[in-house]
Amino acid sequence: MPKGGKQKTPSSAQLPISKFRRKLVETIQGNTFVVVTGETGSGKTTQLPKYLFEEGFARHGTIAVTQPRRMAAISVAERVAEELGCPVGGLVGYQVRFEECISE
């Protein structure tokens, strides 16, 4: 572990999900419901919504990700916003109990 006790976050290209980007997008385009499974840290939560946004899925509505914990929801929004180069509350936001950071 690096100094300071924090693990380095892998770049999006290093995450296992990156190998399946095209197949995931094609599968989602061709189906009403899709269940995506993978190991913790594989990129399901942060990369899949980004792929869908980049492929134009947001034209049809909101791309939503659910998280069971408020800190996880906020952290995911921060990571995706950073990778897209936008502030949280713009293209990427979050809504948790008693708090929201979304665009109008």
Coordinates of C-alpha atoms in Angstrom, one line a residue:
M1 CA 0.0 0.0 0.0
P2 CA 1.4 3.5 -0.8
K3 CA 2.3 6.0 1.8
G4 CA -0.6 7.6 3.5
G5 CA -2.6 4.3 3.6
K6 CA -4.6 4.9 0.5
Q7 CA -4.6 2.5 -2.4
K8 CA -4.0 3.9 -5.8
T9 CA -7.2 3.8 -7.9
P10 CA -6.6 2.1 -11.2
S11 CA -7.2 4.1 -14.4
S12 CA -10.4 3.3 -16.2
A13 CA -8.5 1.5 -19.0
Q14 CA -6.9 -0.9 -16.4
L15 CA -10.3 -2.0 -15.0
P16 CA -11.5 -5.5 -16.1
I17 CA -14.8 -4.1 -17.5
S18 CA -12.9 -2.2 -20.2
K19 CA -12.3 -5.5 -22.1
F20 CA -16.1 -6.0 -22.4
R21 CA -17.2 -2.4 -23.3
R22 CA -18.4 -3.1 -26.9
K23 CA -20.2 -6.4 -25.9
L24 CA -21.9 -4.7 -22.9
V25 CA -23.1 -1.8 -25.0
E26 CA -24.4 -4.1 -27.7
T27 CA -26.1 -6.3 -25.2
I28 CA -27.8 -3.4 -23.5
Q29 CA -28.9 -1.9 -26.8
G30 CA -30.5 -5.2 -27.8
N31 CA -32.3 -6.1 -24.5
T32 CA -34.9 -4.6 -22.2
F33 CA -33.2 -5.9 -19.0
V34 CA -29.6 -6.8 -18.5
V35 CA -27.9 -8.0 -15.3
V36 CA -24.2 -7.3 -15.1
T37 CA -22.1 -9.2 -12.6
G38 CA -18.4 -9.0 -11.8
E39 CA -15.9 -8.8 -9.0
T40 CA -15.7 -5.9 -6.7
G41 CA -13.5 -3.2 -8.2
S42 CA -14.0 -4.4 -11.8
G43 CA -15.6 -1.1 -12.9
K44 CA -19.3 -2.0 -13.1
T45 CA -20.5 1.0 -11.1
T46 CA -18.2 3.7 -12.4
Q47 CA -17.4 2.6 -16.0
L48 CA -20.7 1.2 -17.3
P49 CA -22.7 4.4 -16.8
K50 CA -19.8 6.3 -18.4
Y51 CA -19.8 4.0 -21.4
L52 CA -23.6 4.4 -21.8
F53 CA -23.3 8.2 -21.6
E54 CA -20.6 8.2 -24.2
E55 CA -22.7 5.9 -26.5
G56 CA -25.6 8.4 -26.3
F57 CA -28.0 6.5 -24.0
A58 CA -28.6 9.7 -22.0
R59 CA -30.5 11.2 -25.0
H60 CA -33.4 8.9 -24.0
G61 CA -33.4 9.8 -20.3
T62 CA -31.3 9.5 -17.1
I63 CA -28.7 6.9 -16.6
A64 CA -29.0 5.9 -12.9
V65 CA -26.8 3.8 -10.6
T66 CA -28.0 2.7 -7.2
Q67 CA -25.8 2.3 -4.1
P68 CA -26.8 0.9 -0.7
R69 CA -24.7 3.5 1.2
R70 CA -24.7 7.3 1.0
M71 CA -20.9 7.6 1.0
A72 CA -20.7 5.1 -1.8
A73 CA -23.3 7.0 -3.8
I74 CA -21.3 10.3 -3.4
S75 CA -18.0 8.7 -4.1
V76 CA -19.3 7.1 -7.3
A77 CA -20.7 10.4 -8.5
E78 CA -17.4 12.1 -7.8
R79 CA -15.3 9.5 -9.6
V80 CA -17.5 9.5 -12.7
A81 CA -17.7 13.3 -12.8
E82 CA -13.9 13.5 -12.5
E83 CA -13.4 11.0 -15.4
L84 CA -15.9 12.9 -17.5
G85 CA -14.2 16.2 -16.6
C86 CA -17.2 17.9 -15.2
P87 CA -18.3 19.0 -11.7
V88 CA -20.6 16.9 -9.6
G89 CA -24.1 18.3 -10.0
G90 CA -23.7 18.9 -13.7
L91 CA -23.8 15.9 -16.0
V92 CA -23.2 13.6 -13.0
G93 CA -25.1 14.0 -9.7
Y94 CA -26.3 12.1 -6.8
Q95 CA -29.3 12.0 -4.5
V96 CA -29.3 10.4 -1.1
R97 CA -31.6 10.8 1.9
F98 CA -31.9 14.5 2.8
E99 CA -29.2 15.6 0.3
E100 CA -29.0 16.0 -3.5
C101 CA -26.5 17.4 -5.9
I102 CA -28.1 17.4 -9.3
S103 CA -28.6 19.7 -12.2
E104 CA -31.8 21.5 -12.7

